[in-house]
């Protein structure tokens, strides 16, 4: 257990025993916002890393913590979750091995891990739907996949195969996508001469690109699948050198197309390159605080 300025932190807690990467970090505030104790929200954060980078973990949220003061914002607790990664045998310092089940995941195993984690967190911390789900890069893909409602958490011992996702977990009040990938096919088409994009997309989602469409949040039926949603945030920097602004534009169009009365959607401009947004903490914090402010005013 370690502590920061605002939070008492615990690292590498376990939400599932499926693999060594089914873990999370917990940050509980030392103080809370006394002006609105009944309006506090939990934050669940999902890291990026192209579904495969072992150096991108739950710890990437740590720089953000100093910019999220629970005395200024109604934060009841923060969770940063890990999940199984796809294969990366060519990584320079930590290549994946075929026998490592924590680093050979393919879709939909990443999203199943996230859904399983959320269900565990709701059972343990009892926050119901009073939470914000935020993610960076492919973590943004995952958080919007959650509210697409097309996949289920892994079955519990007391749960049969026909139990729908809505019966096993409650969807968030707000979703925050930061520098996100929302259209898989478009990402590959935007970078036709860069093999790395084709490689990590096929490693995570397979070579049959006809299936990428179903996995892309731009094609989600959010009006039907996320009726409880109050706020949808898309945050992007025009200095991002890895994920293009057109991804945010396409997702913004999709949100408008799937607009629900009572849900507020916004695009938030950030500064810095792709990794700077989380590495310096201010970009991620800006996107999350915008969601908190919009929930307060909802």
Coordinates of C-alpha atoms in Angstrom, one line a residue:
X1 CA 0.0 0.0 0.0
X2 CA 1.3 3.4 -0.9
X3 CA -0.2 6.9 -0.6
X4 CA -0.2 10.0 -2.9
X5 CA -1.2 13.5 -2.0
X6 CA -4.9 12.8 -2.4
X7 CA -5.3 9.0 -2.3
X8 CA -4.5 5.9 -0.3
X9 CA -3.4 3.4 -3.0
X10 CA -3.3 -0.4 -3.2
X11 CA -1.7 -2.1 -6.2
X12 CA -2.0 -5.4 -8.0
X13 CA -5.3 -6.5 -6.4
X14 CA -7.0 -9.5 -8.1
X15 CA -10.5 -9.4 -9.7
X16 CA -10.2 -12.8 -11.4
X17 CA -7.8 -15.7 -11.2
X18 CA -7.8 -16.4 -14.9
X19 CA -4.3 -14.9 -15.4
X20 CA -1.7 -12.8 -13.8
X21 CA -3.0 -9.7 -15.7
X22 CA -6.5 -9.8 -14.2
X23 CA -5.6 -7.3 -11.6
X24 CA -6.4 -3.7 -10.6
X25 CA -5.2 -0.8 -8.5
X26 CA -7.4 0.9 -6.0
X27 CA -7.1 4.6 -5.0
X28 CA -9.4 5.7 -2.2
X29 CA -9.5 9.4 -1.4
X30 CA -8.3 10.7 2.0
X31 CA -11.1 13.3 1.9
X32 CA -14.3 13.6 0.0
X33 CA -16.3 16.6 -1.4
X34 CA -18.5 17.6 1.6
X35 CA -20.8 19.7 -0.6
X36 CA -22.4 16.8 -2.4
X37 CA -21.8 13.5 -0.5
X38 CA -24.8 11.8 -2.2
X39 CA -23.5 12.7 -5.7
X40 CA -20.1 11.0 -5.6
X41 CA -19.0 8.8 -8.4
X42 CA -16.4 6.0 -8.8
X43 CA -14.0 6.1 -11.7
X44 CA -12.9 3.0 -13.6
X45 CA -9.9 3.6 -15.9
X46 CA -8.7 1.3 -18.7
X47 CA -5.2 1.7 -20.0
X48 CA -4.1 1.7 -23.7
X49 CA -1.2 0.0 -25.5
X50 CA -2.7 -1.3 -28.8
X51 CA -4.1 -4.3 -26.9
X52 CA -0.6 -5.8 -26.6
X53 CA 2.0 -3.5 -25.0
X54 CA 3.3 -5.0 -21.7
X55 CA 4.6 -1.6 -20.6
X56 CA 1.2 0.0 -20.7
X57 CA -0.5 -1.0 -17.4
X58 CA -2.9 0.2 -14.8
X59 CA 0.0 2.3 -13.4
X60 CA -0.3 4.7 -16.3
X61 CA -3.1 6.4 -14.4
X62 CA -0.8 7.4 -11.5
X63 CA 0.3 10.7 -13.1
X64 CA -3.4 11.7 -13.3
X65 CA -4.1 11.3 -9.6
X66 CA -2.4 14.6 -8.6
X67 CA -4.7 16.4 -11.0
X68 CA -7.9 14.8 -9.7
X69 CA -8.5 16.2 -6.2
X70 CA -11.5 14.5 -4.4
X71 CA -11.9 17.7 -2.4
X72 CA -12.7 19.5 -5.6
X73 CA -14.6 16.8 -7.5
X74 CA -17.1 14.2 -6.2
X75 CA -14.9 11.1 -6.4
X76 CA -15.7 8.2 -4.2
X77 CA -12.9 6.0 -5.4
X78 CA -10.7 5.2 -8.4
X79 CA -10.0 1.9 -10.0
X80 CA -7.4 1.3 -12.7
X81 CA -7.8 -2.2 -14.3
X82 CA -5.5 -4.5 -16.2
X83 CA -6.6 -7.1 -18.7
X84 CA -5.1 -9.9 -20.8
X85 CA -3.1 -8.7 -23.7
X86 CA -2.6 -9.9 -27.3
X87 CA 0.6 -11.5 -28.4
X88 CA 3.7 -9.3 -28.9
X89 CA 6.6 -11.7 -29.7
X90 CA 8.6 -8.8 -31.2
X91 CA 8.6 -6.5 -28.2
X92 CA 12.1 -5.2 -27.6
X93 CA 12.5 -6.0 -23.9
X94 CA 9.5 -8.2 -22.9
X95 CA 8.4 -10.4 -25.8
X96 CA 5.4 -12.6 -25.2
X97 CA 5.6 -16.3 -25.2
X98 CA 3.1 -18.7 -26.8
X99 CA 2.4 -20.5 -23.5
X100 CA 1.6 -17.3 -21.6
X101 CA -2.2 -17.2 -21.4
X102 CA -2.1 -13.6 -20.1
X103 CA -0.5 -12.4 -23.3
X104 CA -2.2 -14.3 -26.1
X105 CA -5.7 -12.9 -25.9
X106 CA -7.8 -12.2 -28.9
X107 CA -11.1 -10.4 -29.3
X108 CA -13.5 -10.7 -27.4
X109 CA -11.3 -11.8 -24.5
X110 CA -10.1 -8.2 -23.8
X111 CA -13.7 -6.9 -23.5
X112 CA -14.8 -10.0 -21.5
X113 CA -12.0 -9.2 -19.0
X114 CA -13.2 -5.6 -18.6
X115 CA -16.9 -6.7 -18.2
X116 CA -15.9 -9.3 -15.7
X117 CA -13.8 -6.7 -13.8
X118 CA -16.7 -4.2 -13.7
X119 CA -19.1 -6.8 -12.3
X120 CA -16.5 -7.7 -9.6
X121 CA -16.1 -4.1 -8.7
X122 CA -19.8 -3.5 -8.5
X123 CA -20.2 -6.6 -6.3
X124 CA -17.4 -5.5 -4.0
X125 CA -17.7 -1.8 -3.8
X126 CA -21.5 -1.5 -4.3
X127 CA -21.5 1.6 -6.5
X128 CA -24.1 0.3 -8.9
X129 CA -24.4 2.6 -12.0
X130 CA -22.8 5.6 -10.2
X131 CA -19.5 5.4 -12.0
X132 CA -17.5 6.9 -14.9
X133 CA -15.8 4.5 -17.3
X134 CA -12.7 6.1 -19.0
X135 CA -10.0 4.7 -21.2
X136 CA -7.1 5.8 -23.3
X137 CA -6.3 4.7 -26.9
X138 CA -7.5 1.0 -27.1
X139 CA -8.8 1.5 -23.6
X140 CA -11.2 4.0 -25.1
X141 CA -12.2 1.3 -27.6
X142 CA -12.9 -1.0 -24.7
X143 CA -15.0 1.5 -22.6
X144 CA -17.3 2.2 -25.6
X145 CA -17.5 -1.5 -26.3
X146 CA -18.9 -1.9 -22.8
X147 CA -21.9 0.3 -23.6
X148 CA -22.3 -1.3 -27.0
X149 CA -23.8 -4.3 -25.0
X150 CA -22.7 -6.9 -27.5
X151 CA -20.6 -9.0 -25.2
X152 CA -20.9 -10.6 -21.8
X153 CA -18.8 -10.9 -18.7
X154 CA -17.5 -14.4 -18.1
X155 CA -20.0 -16.7 -16.5
X156 CA -20.1 -17.0 -12.7
X157 CA -20.9 -20.2 -11.0
X158 CA -24.4 -18.9 -10.2
X159 CA -25.0 -17.6 -13.7
X160 CA -26.3 -19.6 -16.7
X161 CA -25.3 -19.0 -20.3
X162 CA -28.5 -17.1 -21.1
X163 CA -28.1 -14.4 -18.5
X164 CA -27.9 -11.0 -20.4
X165 CA -25.2 -8.5 -19.6
X166 CA -27.8 -6.1 -18.1
X167 CA -28.6 -8.6 -15.4
X168 CA -25.0 -9.2 -14.4
X169 CA -23.7 -5.6 -14.3
X170 CA -24.9 -2.0 -14.4
X171 CA -23.7 0.3 -17.2
X172 CA -22.0 3.6 -16.3
X173 CA -23.6 7.0 -16.1
X174 CA -20.7 8.4 -18.2
X175 CA -18.1 7.1 -20.6
X176 CA -14.9 9.0 -21.5
X177 CA -12.8 8.0 -24.5
X178 CA -9.4 9.6 -24.7
X179 CA -7.3 9.5 -27.9
X180 CA -9.5 6.5 -28.8
X181 CA -9.7 4.0 -31.7
X182 CA -13.4 3.7 -32.7
X183 CA -13.2 2.4 -36.3
X184 CA -10.7 -0.4 -36.7
X185 CA -11.0 -0.6 -40.5
X186 CA -10.5 3.2 -40.8
X187 CA -7.4 3.1 -38.7
X188 CA -5.8 0.6 -41.0
X189 CA -6.9 2.5 -44.1
X190 CA -5.5 5.8 -42.7
X191 CA -2.1 4.2 -42.4
X192 CA -1.8 1.9 -45.4
X193 CA 2.0 2.0 -45.5
X194 CA 2.6 1.3 -41.8
X195 CA 2.7 -2.4 -41.1
X196 CA 2.5 -1.9 -37.4
X197 CA -1.2 -1.0 -37.5
X198 CA -2.1 -4.0 -39.6
X199 CA -0.1 -6.2 -37.3
X200 CA -1.6 -5.2 -33.9
X201 CA -5.1 -5.1 -35.3
X202 CA -4.9 -8.6 -36.8
X203 CA -3.2 -9.9 -33.6
X204 CA -6.1 -8.6 -31.5
X205 CA -9.0 -9.1 -33.9
X206 CA -8.0 -11.7 -36.4
X207 CA -7.3 -11.4 -40.1
X208 CA -11.0 -11.5 -41.2
X209 CA -11.6 -7.7 -41.5
X210 CA -15.3 -8.2 -42.0
X211 CA -15.5 -8.9 -38.2
X212 CA -13.7 -5.7 -37.3
X213 CA -16.9 -3.8 -38.1
X214 CA -18.9 -5.5 -35.3
X215 CA -16.1 -4.7 -32.9
X216 CA -15.9 -1.0 -33.8
X217 CA -17.7 1.4 -31.4
X218 CA -18.8 3.6 -34.3
X219 CA -21.2 0.8 -35.2
X220 CA -22.7 0.4 -31.7
X221 CA -26.4 0.8 -31.1
X222 CA -26.0 3.0 -28.1
X223 CA -29.5 4.3 -28.1
X224 CA -30.9 0.8 -27.4
X225 CA -28.0 -0.7 -25.4
X226 CA -27.1 2.2 -23.1
X227 CA -30.4 3.8 -22.1
X228 CA -29.1 4.9 -18.7
X229 CA -26.2 6.9 -20.2
X230 CA -26.0 10.5 -19.1
X231 CA -22.7 11.7 -20.5
X232 CA -20.4 10.7 -23.4
X233 CA -17.1 12.4 -23.7
X234 CA -14.6 12.1 -26.6
X235 CA -11.2 13.8 -25.8
X236 CA -8.5 14.2 -28.4
X237 CA -5.4 16.1 -29.2
X238 CA -4.7 17.3 -32.7
X239 CA -1.0 16.8 -31.9
X240 CA -1.6 13.0 -31.6
X241 CA 0.8 11.3 -34.0
X242 CA -0.6 7.8 -33.6
X243 CA -4.4 8.0 -33.6
X244 CA -5.9 10.5 -36.1
X245 CA -8.5 13.2 -35.3
X246 CA -10.9 11.5 -37.8
X247 CA -11.4 8.7 -35.3
X248 CA -13.0 11.2 -32.9
X249 CA -14.9 12.8 -35.7
X250 CA -16.4 9.4 -36.8
X251 CA -17.3 8.5 -33.2
X252 CA -18.9 11.9 -32.6
X253 CA -21.0 11.3 -35.7
X254 CA -22.0 7.9 -34.3
X255 CA -23.0 9.4 -31.0
X256 CA -25.2 12.0 -32.7
X257 CA -26.7 9.2 -34.8
X258 CA -27.5 7.2 -31.7
X259 CA -28.5 10.3 -29.7
X260 CA -30.7 9.6 -26.6
X261 CA -32.8 12.3 -25.0
X262 CA -31.2 13.3 -21.8
X263 CA -27.6 12.2 -22.7
X264 CA -25.1 15.0 -23.2
X265 CA -22.2 14.4 -25.6
X266 CA -19.1 16.5 -26.0
X267 CA -15.7 16.6 -27.7
X268 CA -12.9 17.9 -25.5
X269 CA -9.7 19.3 -27.1
X270 CA -6.4 18.1 -25.5
X271 CA -2.8 19.1 -26.0
X272 CA 0.3 16.9 -26.6
X273 CA 1.2 13.7 -28.4
X274 CA -0.5 10.4 -27.9
X275 CA 1.4 9.2 -24.8
X276 CA 1.8 12.7 -23.4
X277 CA -1.9 12.8 -22.6
X278 CA -1.5 10.2 -19.9
X279 CA 2.2 10.5 -19.1
X280 CA 1.8 14.1 -17.9
X281 CA -1.6 13.4 -16.3
X282 CA -3.3 16.7 -17.2
X283 CA -5.0 15.5 -20.4
X284 CA -6.6 12.4 -18.8
X285 CA -7.7 14.5 -15.8
X286 CA -9.2 17.2 -18.1
X287 CA -11.4 14.7 -19.9
X288 CA -12.5 13.0 -16.6
X289 CA -13.3 16.3 -14.8
X290 CA -15.4 17.4 -17.8
X291 CA -17.5 14.3 -17.3
X292 CA -17.8 15.0 -13.6
X293 CA -18.9 18.5 -14.3
X294 CA -21.5 17.4 -16.8
X295 CA -22.9 14.8 -14.4
X296 CA -23.1 17.5 -11.7
X297 CA -25.2 19.6 -14.1
X298 CA -27.3 16.8 -15.5

